[in-house]
Amino acid sequence: MSREPRVRDREPATGRARRYGRSALLLLSFASGAADALAVVALGGAFAGIMTGNLVLLGAAAAGERSQGVWAPALALGGYLLGTVLAVPLTGRGGGRRVWPRGALWCLGAEAVVLASVAVVWTVADRPDPGGVAAGVLLVPLSAAMGAQATTVLSLGREGAPTTFFTSTLTSLVAGFAARQPGGVDGWAVARLACLFAGACGAVLVRRAVPDVALFLPAVLVAAAVVVVAAGRRE
C-alpha cells in the first residue's frame, strides 16, 4: 500500500526531469555551435567538436594541400580524444534511476570550468592571432571540453541526443521529410539543429561586437545547462 503512492509521486517528477534534460540538450547544442565557430574564426583552422571535419583537414594538410598545416586539426583531434577518455570515469558514476545521473552533471560542470579557463587565458593573452601557436594550444582544452560533452550525452542512452555532431541527425531529418510520412519530420532534431546554427551565428556576432567576451559564451551556455539539469534533478 505504501509503495504505490511513492511510485505515482515519482512519475511526474521523472517527466519534468526529462523536459529539463531536453532543455539542457538544446543549450549544449547552442554551446557546441558557438565553440566550433569560435575555434575556426578566433583560434584558427580547426573545429572543436566536429572530428570528421578535422580528419579531412588533417588528411589534406598531410598531402600538402592546406596552407594552415597539420597542427590545428591534430591538436583539436588530440584534445577531443583526451576529453573523451577523461570523461568516461565521471559519466559512469552516480547512475541510479535518475534521467541525468550525478556523474553526467559533474562532467558538464567540469566542462564549463575548462571552457571558462580557455576564455580567461584567451582574454589575458590579448586574443592571440588565429592560427598562431598560442591559439593552437588553446584548441586542445576547447576540443577536450567538446569531447567530454559528447561522451556525457552518449552516456545518457535513450535520454540523450547528439549535441556536437549532427550529420546523422540531418540525414534522418531530411530522409523523414522526403518520405512524406506522418510524423516523418522530427521537430526535436530541428530544434537542436536550429540551436547549433544559432550558437555559431551568435558567437560570431558577439565576437564582432564585444571581442573580449566572445569565448565566454560556450562556458555560460554549458553552465546554464548544468543549472537546468540540477533543477530537474531536484523536482
PDB file of C-alpha atoms in Angstrom:
ATOM      1  CA  MET A   1       0.000   0.000   0.000  1.00  0.00           C
ATOM      2  CA  SER A   2       2.770   2.421   0.842  1.00  0.00           C
ATOM      3  CA  ARG A   3       4.738   1.791  -2.349  1.00  0.00           C
ATOM      4  CA  GLU A   4       2.110   2.831  -4.928  1.00  0.00           C
ATOM      5  CA  PRO A   5       1.848   6.497  -3.878  1.00  0.00           C
ATOM      6  CA  ARG A   6       5.620   6.824  -3.932  1.00  0.00           C
ATOM      7  CA  VAL A   7       5.785   5.403  -7.467  1.00  0.00           C
ATOM      8  CA  ARG A   8       2.992   7.713  -8.635  1.00  0.00           C
ATOM      9  CA  ASP A   9       4.658  10.681  -6.957  1.00  0.00           C
ATOM     10  CA  ARG A  10       7.891   9.909  -8.734  1.00  0.00           C
ATOM     11  CA  GLU A  11       6.388   9.666 -12.231  1.00  0.00           C
ATOM     12  CA  PRO A  12       5.555  13.376 -12.697  1.00  0.00           C
ATOM     13  CA  ALA A  13       8.986  14.313 -11.358  1.00  0.00           C
ATOM     14  CA  THR A  14      10.612  11.974 -13.900  1.00  0.00           C
ATOM     15  CA  GLY A  15       8.581  13.565 -16.700  1.00  0.00           C
ATOM     16  CA  ARG A  16       9.655  17.022 -15.583  1.00  0.00           C
ATOM     17  CA  ALA A  17      13.253  15.844 -15.337  1.00  0.00           C
ATOM     18  CA  ARG A  18      13.087  14.681 -18.946  1.00  0.00           C
ATOM     19  CA  ARG A  19      11.793  18.069 -20.049  1.00  0.00           C
ATOM     20  CA  TYR A  20      14.571  19.773 -18.126  1.00  0.00           C
ATOM     21  CA  GLY A  21      17.013  17.360 -19.725  1.00  0.00           C
ATOM     22  CA  ARG A  22      15.834  18.225 -23.210  1.00  0.00           C
ATOM     23  CA  SER A  23      16.197  21.913 -22.439  1.00  0.00           C
ATOM     24  CA  ALA A  24      19.760  21.213 -21.312  1.00  0.00           C
ATOM     25  CA  LEU A  25      20.492  19.382 -24.576  1.00  0.00           C
ATOM     26  CA  LEU A  26      19.316  22.417 -26.529  1.00  0.00           C
ATOM     27  CA  LEU A  27      21.673  24.615 -24.515  1.00  0.00           C
ATOM     28  CA  LEU A  28      24.513  22.175 -25.146  1.00  0.00           C
ATOM     29  CA  SER A  29      23.785  22.234 -28.881  1.00  0.00           C
ATOM     30  CA  PHE A  30      23.901  26.029 -28.742  1.00  0.00           C
ATOM     31  CA  ALA A  31      27.236  25.835 -26.893  1.00  0.00           C
ATOM     32  CA  SER A  32      28.620  23.383 -29.435  1.00  0.00           C
ATOM     33  CA  GLY A  33      27.796  25.692 -32.334  1.00  0.00           C
ATOM     34  CA  ALA A  34      29.420  28.604 -30.520  1.00  0.00           C
ATOM     35  CA  ALA A  35      32.545  26.612 -29.638  1.00  0.00           C
ATOM     36  CA  ASP A  36      33.065  25.324 -33.175  1.00  0.00           C
ATOM     37  CA  ALA A  37      32.537  28.737 -34.755  1.00  0.00           C
ATOM     38  CA  LEU A  38      34.956  30.379 -32.324  1.00  0.00           C
ATOM     39  CA  ALA A  39      37.503  27.595 -32.798  1.00  0.00           C
ATOM     40  CA  VAL A  40      37.527  28.357 -36.519  1.00  0.00           C
ATOM     41  CA  VAL A  41      37.367  32.161 -36.520  1.00  0.00           C
ATOM     42  CA  ALA A  42      39.158  33.009 -33.256  1.00  0.00           C
ATOM     43  CA  LEU A  43      41.639  30.170 -32.828  1.00  0.00           C
ATOM     44  CA  GLY A  44      42.006  29.266 -36.471  1.00  0.00           C
ATOM     45  CA  GLY A  45      41.971  26.323 -38.762  1.00  0.00           C
ATOM     46  CA  ALA A  46      40.123  23.512 -36.992  1.00  0.00           C
ATOM     47  CA  PHE A  47      36.853  22.539 -35.342  1.00  0.00           C
ATOM     48  CA  ALA A  48      36.437  21.962 -31.624  1.00  0.00           C
ATOM     49  CA  GLY A  49      33.796  19.238 -31.824  1.00  0.00           C
ATOM     50  CA  ILE A  50      33.492  18.025 -35.434  1.00  0.00           C
ATOM     51  CA  MET A  51      36.217  15.409 -35.611  1.00  0.00           C
ATOM     52  CA  THR A  52      35.280  14.032 -39.040  1.00  0.00           C
ATOM     53  CA  GLY A  53      35.923  17.516 -40.427  1.00  0.00           C
ATOM     54  CA  ASN A  54      39.262  17.665 -38.620  1.00  0.00           C
ATOM     55  CA  LEU A  55      40.294  14.289 -40.011  1.00  0.00           C
ATOM     56  CA  VAL A  56      39.578  15.563 -43.525  1.00  0.00           C
ATOM     57  CA  LEU A  57      41.580  18.743 -42.830  1.00  0.00           C
ATOM     58  CA  LEU A  58      44.388  16.658 -41.361  1.00  0.00           C
ATOM     59  CA  GLY A  59      44.466  14.404 -44.420  1.00  0.00           C
ATOM     60  CA  ALA A  60      44.500  17.369 -46.790  1.00  0.00           C
ATOM     61  CA  ALA A  61      47.281  19.027 -44.794  1.00  0.00           C
ATOM     62  CA  ALA A  62      49.307  15.807 -44.743  1.00  0.00           C
ATOM     63  CA  ALA A  63      49.115  15.756 -48.540  1.00  0.00           C
ATOM     64  CA  GLY A  64      50.314  19.350 -48.720  1.00  0.00           C
ATOM     65  CA  GLU A  65      47.035  20.850 -49.925  1.00  0.00           C
ATOM     66  CA  ARG A  66      46.322  23.023 -46.900  1.00  0.00           C
ATOM     67  CA  SER A  67      48.374  26.113 -46.186  1.00  0.00           C
ATOM     68  CA  GLN A  68      47.491  26.197 -42.460  1.00  0.00           C
ATOM     69  CA  GLY A  69      49.338  22.938 -41.851  1.00  0.00           C
ATOM     70  CA  VAL A  70      48.552  19.872 -39.782  1.00  0.00           C
ATOM     71  CA  TRP A  71      48.924  21.340 -36.306  1.00  0.00           C
ATOM     72  CA  ALA A  72      45.490  22.864 -35.735  1.00  0.00           C
ATOM     73  CA  PRO A  73      43.417  19.783 -36.688  1.00  0.00           C
ATOM     74  CA  ALA A  74      45.917  17.477 -34.979  1.00  0.00           C
ATOM     75  CA  LEU A  75      45.772  19.432 -31.726  1.00  0.00           C
ATOM     76  CA  ALA A  76      41.974  19.598 -31.868  1.00  0.00           C
ATOM     77  CA  LEU A  77      41.725  15.854 -32.503  1.00  0.00           C
ATOM     78  CA  GLY A  78      44.126  15.090 -29.661  1.00  0.00           C
ATOM     79  CA  GLY A  79      42.227  17.351 -27.288  1.00  0.00           C
ATOM     80  CA  TYR A  80      38.898  15.784 -28.196  1.00  0.00           C
ATOM     81  CA  LEU A  81      40.211  12.269 -27.582  1.00  0.00           C
ATOM     82  CA  LEU A  82      41.711  13.378 -24.264  1.00  0.00           C
ATOM     83  CA  GLY A  83      38.403  14.877 -23.145  1.00  0.00           C
ATOM     84  CA  THR A  84      36.594  11.685 -24.112  1.00  0.00           C
ATOM     85  CA  VAL A  85      38.966   9.488 -22.109  1.00  0.00           C
ATOM     86  CA  LEU A  86      38.817  11.741 -19.045  1.00  0.00           C
ATOM     87  CA  ALA A  87      35.013  11.940 -19.143  1.00  0.00           C
ATOM     88  CA  VAL A  88      34.418   8.173 -19.099  1.00  0.00           C
ATOM     89  CA  PRO A  89      35.119   7.652 -15.351  1.00  0.00           C
ATOM     90  CA  LEU A  90      32.908  10.617 -14.426  1.00  0.00           C
ATOM     91  CA  THR A  91      29.938   9.638 -16.575  1.00  0.00           C
ATOM     92  CA  GLY A  92      29.898   6.157 -15.076  1.00  0.00           C
ATOM     93  CA  ARG A  93      29.223   7.438 -11.552  1.00  0.00           C
ATOM     94  CA  GLY A  94      26.025   8.082  -9.684  1.00  0.00           C
ATOM     95  CA  GLY A  95      23.604   6.465 -12.113  1.00  0.00           C
ATOM     96  CA  GLY A  96      20.693   5.041 -10.172  1.00  0.00           C
ATOM     97  CA  ARG A  97      17.295   5.733 -11.696  1.00  0.00           C
ATOM     98  CA  ARG A  98      17.937   9.346 -12.496  1.00  0.00           C
ATOM     99  CA  VAL A  99      17.307  10.515 -16.046  1.00  0.00           C
ATOM    100  CA  TRP A 100      20.558  12.501 -15.736  1.00  0.00           C
ATOM    101  CA  PRO A 101      22.923  10.746 -13.289  1.00  0.00           C
ATOM    102  CA  ARG A 102      25.114  12.728 -10.939  1.00  0.00           C
ATOM    103  CA  GLY A 103      28.222  11.792 -12.909  1.00  0.00           C
ATOM    104  CA  ALA A 104      26.868  13.477 -16.032  1.00  0.00           C
ATOM    105  CA  LEU A 105      26.209  16.625 -14.032  1.00  0.00           C
ATOM    106  CA  TRP A 106      29.758  16.638 -12.655  1.00  0.00           C
ATOM    107  CA  CYS A 107      31.173  16.115 -16.133  1.00  0.00           C
ATOM    108  CA  LEU A 108      29.243  19.061 -17.554  1.00  0.00           C
ATOM    109  CA  GLY A 109      30.349  21.179 -14.608  1.00  0.00           C
ATOM    110  CA  ALA A 110      33.971  20.304 -15.321  1.00  0.00           C
ATOM    111  CA  GLU A 111      33.399  21.158 -18.979  1.00  0.00           C
ATOM    112  CA  ALA A 112      32.079  24.597 -18.054  1.00  0.00           C
ATOM    113  CA  VAL A 113      35.176  25.226 -15.898  1.00  0.00           C
ATOM    114  CA  VAL A 114      37.501  24.210 -18.731  1.00  0.00           C
ATOM    115  CA  LEU A 115      35.663  26.422 -21.231  1.00  0.00           C
ATOM    116  CA  ALA A 116      35.775  29.378 -18.844  1.00  0.00           C
ATOM    117  CA  SER A 117      39.506  28.805 -18.275  1.00  0.00           C
ATOM    118  CA  VAL A 118      40.127  28.829 -22.036  1.00  0.00           C
ATOM    119  CA  ALA A 119      38.221  32.111 -22.303  1.00  0.00           C
ATOM    120  CA  VAL A 120      40.205  33.670 -19.447  1.00  0.00           C
ATOM    121  CA  VAL A 121      43.563  32.656 -20.932  1.00  0.00           C
ATOM    122  CA  TRP A 122      42.499  33.853 -24.389  1.00  0.00           C
ATOM    123  CA  THR A 123      41.494  37.237 -22.960  1.00  0.00           C
ATOM    124  CA  VAL A 124      44.590  37.636 -20.765  1.00  0.00           C
ATOM    125  CA  ALA A 125      46.773  36.727 -23.750  1.00  0.00           C
ATOM    126  CA  ASP A 126      45.141  39.643 -25.602  1.00  0.00           C
ATOM    127  CA  ARG A 127      43.271  37.479 -28.079  1.00  0.00           C
ATOM    128  CA  PRO A 128      46.181  35.718 -29.828  1.00  0.00           C
ATOM    129  CA  ASP A 129      46.197  35.637 -33.611  1.00  0.00           C
ATOM    130  CA  PRO A 130      44.112  32.828 -35.160  1.00  0.00           C
ATOM    131  CA  GLY A 131      46.392  30.079 -36.346  1.00  0.00           C
ATOM    132  CA  GLY A 132      49.267  31.138 -34.093  1.00  0.00           C
ATOM    133  CA  VAL A 133      50.981  28.949 -31.521  1.00  0.00           C
ATOM    134  CA  ALA A 134      49.029  30.306 -28.529  1.00  0.00           C
ATOM    135  CA  ALA A 135      45.693  29.967 -30.309  1.00  0.00           C
ATOM    136  CA  GLY A 136      46.573  26.437 -31.400  1.00  0.00           C
ATOM    137  CA  VAL A 137      47.409  25.424 -27.842  1.00  0.00           C
ATOM    138  CA  LEU A 138      44.011  26.682 -26.683  1.00  0.00           C
ATOM    139  CA  LEU A 139      42.367  24.364 -29.208  1.00  0.00           C
ATOM    140  CA  VAL A 140      43.399  21.414 -27.023  1.00  0.00           C
ATOM    141  CA  PRO A 141      41.309  22.215 -23.901  1.00  0.00           C
ATOM    142  CA  LEU A 142      38.470  23.633 -26.016  1.00  0.00           C
ATOM    143  CA  SER A 143      38.252  20.400 -28.002  1.00  0.00           C
ATOM    144  CA  ALA A 144      38.676  18.354 -24.818  1.00  0.00           C
ATOM    145  CA  ALA A 145      35.590  20.094 -23.436  1.00  0.00           C
ATOM    146  CA  MET A 146      33.629  19.126 -26.547  1.00  0.00           C
ATOM    147  CA  GLY A 147      34.840  15.531 -26.266  1.00  0.00           C
ATOM    148  CA  ALA A 148      33.690  15.439 -22.647  1.00  0.00           C
ATOM    149  CA  GLN A 149      30.312  16.858 -23.643  1.00  0.00           C
ATOM    150  CA  ALA A 150      29.807  14.284 -26.391  1.00  0.00           C
ATOM    151  CA  THR A 151      30.764  11.464 -24.004  1.00  0.00           C
ATOM    152  CA  THR A 152      28.398  12.762 -21.337  1.00  0.00           C
ATOM    153  CA  VAL A 153      25.455  12.900 -23.717  1.00  0.00           C
ATOM    154  CA  LEU A 154      26.287   9.471 -25.119  1.00  0.00           C
ATOM    155  CA  SER A 155      26.259   8.035 -21.584  1.00  0.00           C
ATOM    156  CA  LEU A 156      22.612   9.073 -21.187  1.00  0.00           C
ATOM    157  CA  GLY A 157      21.470   6.408 -23.633  1.00  0.00           C
ATOM    158  CA  ARG A 158      17.965   6.945 -24.972  1.00  0.00           C
ATOM    159  CA  GLU A 159      17.562  10.138 -22.945  1.00  0.00           C
ATOM    160  CA  GLY A 160      20.466  11.757 -24.772  1.00  0.00           C
ATOM    161  CA  ALA A 161      20.768  13.163 -28.276  1.00  0.00           C
ATOM    162  CA  PRO A 162      23.777  14.391 -30.265  1.00  0.00           C
ATOM    163  CA  THR A 163      24.882  17.907 -29.377  1.00  0.00           C
ATOM    164  CA  THR A 164      28.307  18.062 -31.048  1.00  0.00           C
ATOM    165  CA  PHE A 165      27.907  16.059 -34.282  1.00  0.00           C
ATOM    166  CA  PHE A 166      24.806  16.267 -36.443  1.00  0.00           C
ATOM    167  CA  THR A 167      25.411  14.597 -39.809  1.00  0.00           C
ATOM    168  CA  SER A 168      23.239  11.563 -38.997  1.00  0.00           C
ATOM    169  CA  THR A 169      20.637  13.830 -37.385  1.00  0.00           C
ATOM    170  CA  LEU A 170      20.418  15.985 -40.510  1.00  0.00           C
ATOM    171  CA  THR A 171      20.307  12.910 -42.753  1.00  0.00           C
ATOM    172  CA  SER A 172      17.462  11.346 -40.761  1.00  0.00           C
ATOM    173  CA  LEU A 173      15.585  14.637 -40.731  1.00  0.00           C
ATOM    174  CA  VAL A 174      15.777  15.123 -44.498  1.00  0.00           C
ATOM    175  CA  ALA A 175      15.004  11.448 -45.145  1.00  0.00           C
ATOM    176  CA  GLY A 176      11.906  11.711 -42.966  1.00  0.00           C
ATOM    177  CA  PHE A 177      10.790  14.816 -44.829  1.00  0.00           C
ATOM    178  CA  ALA A 178      11.430  13.200 -48.221  1.00  0.00           C
ATOM    179  CA  ALA A 179       9.424  10.124 -47.233  1.00  0.00           C
ATOM    180  CA  ARG A 180       6.399  12.361 -46.569  1.00  0.00           C
ATOM    181  CA  GLN A 181       5.125  10.033 -43.918  1.00  0.00           C
ATOM    182  CA  PRO A 182       3.050  11.198 -40.931  1.00  0.00           C
ATOM    183  CA  GLY A 183       5.465  12.162 -38.200  1.00  0.00           C
ATOM    184  CA  GLY A 184       8.366  11.873 -40.625  1.00  0.00           C
ATOM    185  CA  VAL A 185       9.836  15.223 -39.638  1.00  0.00           C
ATOM    186  CA  ASP A 186      11.397  15.176 -36.172  1.00  0.00           C
ATOM    187  CA  GLY A 187      10.779  18.534 -34.518  1.00  0.00           C
ATOM    188  CA  TRP A 188      13.241  17.653 -31.760  1.00  0.00           C
ATOM    189  CA  ALA A 189      16.011  17.258 -34.335  1.00  0.00           C
ATOM    190  CA  VAL A 190      15.026  20.546 -35.974  1.00  0.00           C
ATOM    191  CA  ALA A 191      15.259  22.320 -32.613  1.00  0.00           C
ATOM    192  CA  ARG A 192      18.774  21.014 -31.926  1.00  0.00           C
ATOM    193  CA  LEU A 193      19.972  21.896 -35.421  1.00  0.00           C
ATOM    194  CA  ALA A 194      18.492  25.375 -35.037  1.00  0.00           C
ATOM    195  CA  CYS A 195      20.346  25.803 -31.723  1.00  0.00           C
ATOM    196  CA  LEU A 196      23.604  24.693 -33.335  1.00  0.00           C
ATOM    197  CA  PHE A 197      23.143  27.258 -36.107  1.00  0.00           C
ATOM    198  CA  ALA A 198      22.129  29.973 -33.649  1.00  0.00           C
ATOM    199  CA  GLY A 199      25.131  29.235 -31.459  1.00  0.00           C
ATOM    200  CA  ALA A 200      27.572  29.601 -34.340  1.00  0.00           C
ATOM    201  CA  CYS A 201      25.889  32.765 -35.607  1.00  0.00           C
ATOM    202  CA  GLY A 202      25.575  34.268 -32.135  1.00  0.00           C
ATOM    203  CA  ALA A 203      29.217  33.582 -31.268  1.00  0.00           C
ATOM    204  CA  VAL A 204      30.471  35.350 -34.384  1.00  0.00           C
ATOM    205  CA  LEU A 205      28.192  38.337 -33.769  1.00  0.00           C
ATOM    206  CA  VAL A 206      29.348  38.590 -30.140  1.00  0.00           C
ATOM    207  CA  ARG A 207      32.973  38.408 -31.280  1.00  0.00           C
ATOM    208  CA  ARG A 208      32.377  41.324 -33.619  1.00  0.00           C
ATOM    209  CA  ALA A 209      30.573  43.430 -31.034  1.00  0.00           C
ATOM    210  CA  VAL A 210      32.450  42.562 -27.819  1.00  0.00           C
ATOM    211  CA  PRO A 211      35.578  40.569 -28.732  1.00  0.00           C
ATOM    212  CA  ASP A 212      36.834  40.171 -25.166  1.00  0.00           C
ATOM    213  CA  VAL A 213      33.808  38.193 -24.005  1.00  0.00           C
ATOM    214  CA  ALA A 214      33.153  36.064 -27.098  1.00  0.00           C
ATOM    215  CA  LEU A 215      34.940  32.950 -25.886  1.00  0.00           C
ATOM    216  CA  PHE A 216      32.989  33.031 -22.622  1.00  0.00           C
ATOM    217  CA  LEU A 217      29.751  32.252 -24.478  1.00  0.00           C
ATOM    218  CA  PRO A 218      30.193  28.441 -24.644  1.00  0.00           C
ATOM    219  CA  ALA A 219      31.092  28.357 -20.942  1.00  0.00           C
ATOM    220  CA  VAL A 220      27.989  30.341 -19.998  1.00  0.00           C
ATOM    221  CA  LEU A 221      25.752  28.077 -22.081  1.00  0.00           C
ATOM    222  CA  VAL A 222      27.167  24.860 -20.599  1.00  0.00           C
ATOM    223  CA  ALA A 223      26.881  26.326 -17.093  1.00  0.00           C
ATOM    224  CA  ALA A 224      23.237  27.149 -17.850  1.00  0.00           C
ATOM    225  CA  ALA A 225      22.708  23.536 -18.937  1.00  0.00           C
ATOM    226  CA  VAL A 226      24.166  22.366 -15.606  1.00  0.00           C
ATOM    227  CA  VAL A 227      21.742  24.617 -13.730  1.00  0.00           C
ATOM    228  CA  VAL A 228      18.801  23.304 -15.756  1.00  0.00           C
ATOM    229  CA  VAL A 229      19.771  19.661 -15.168  1.00  0.00           C
ATOM    230  CA  ALA A 230      20.279  20.300 -11.446  1.00  0.00           C
ATOM    231  CA  ALA A 231      16.837  21.907 -11.258  1.00  0.00           C
ATOM    232  CA  GLY A 232      15.335  18.880 -12.963  1.00  0.00           C
ATOM    233  CA  ARG A 233      17.002  16.517 -10.510  1.00  0.00           C
ATOM    234  CA  ARG A 234      15.509  18.418  -7.575  1.00  0.00           C
ATOM    235  CA  GLU A 235      11.970  18.133  -8.899  1.00  0.00           C
TER     236      GLU A 235
END
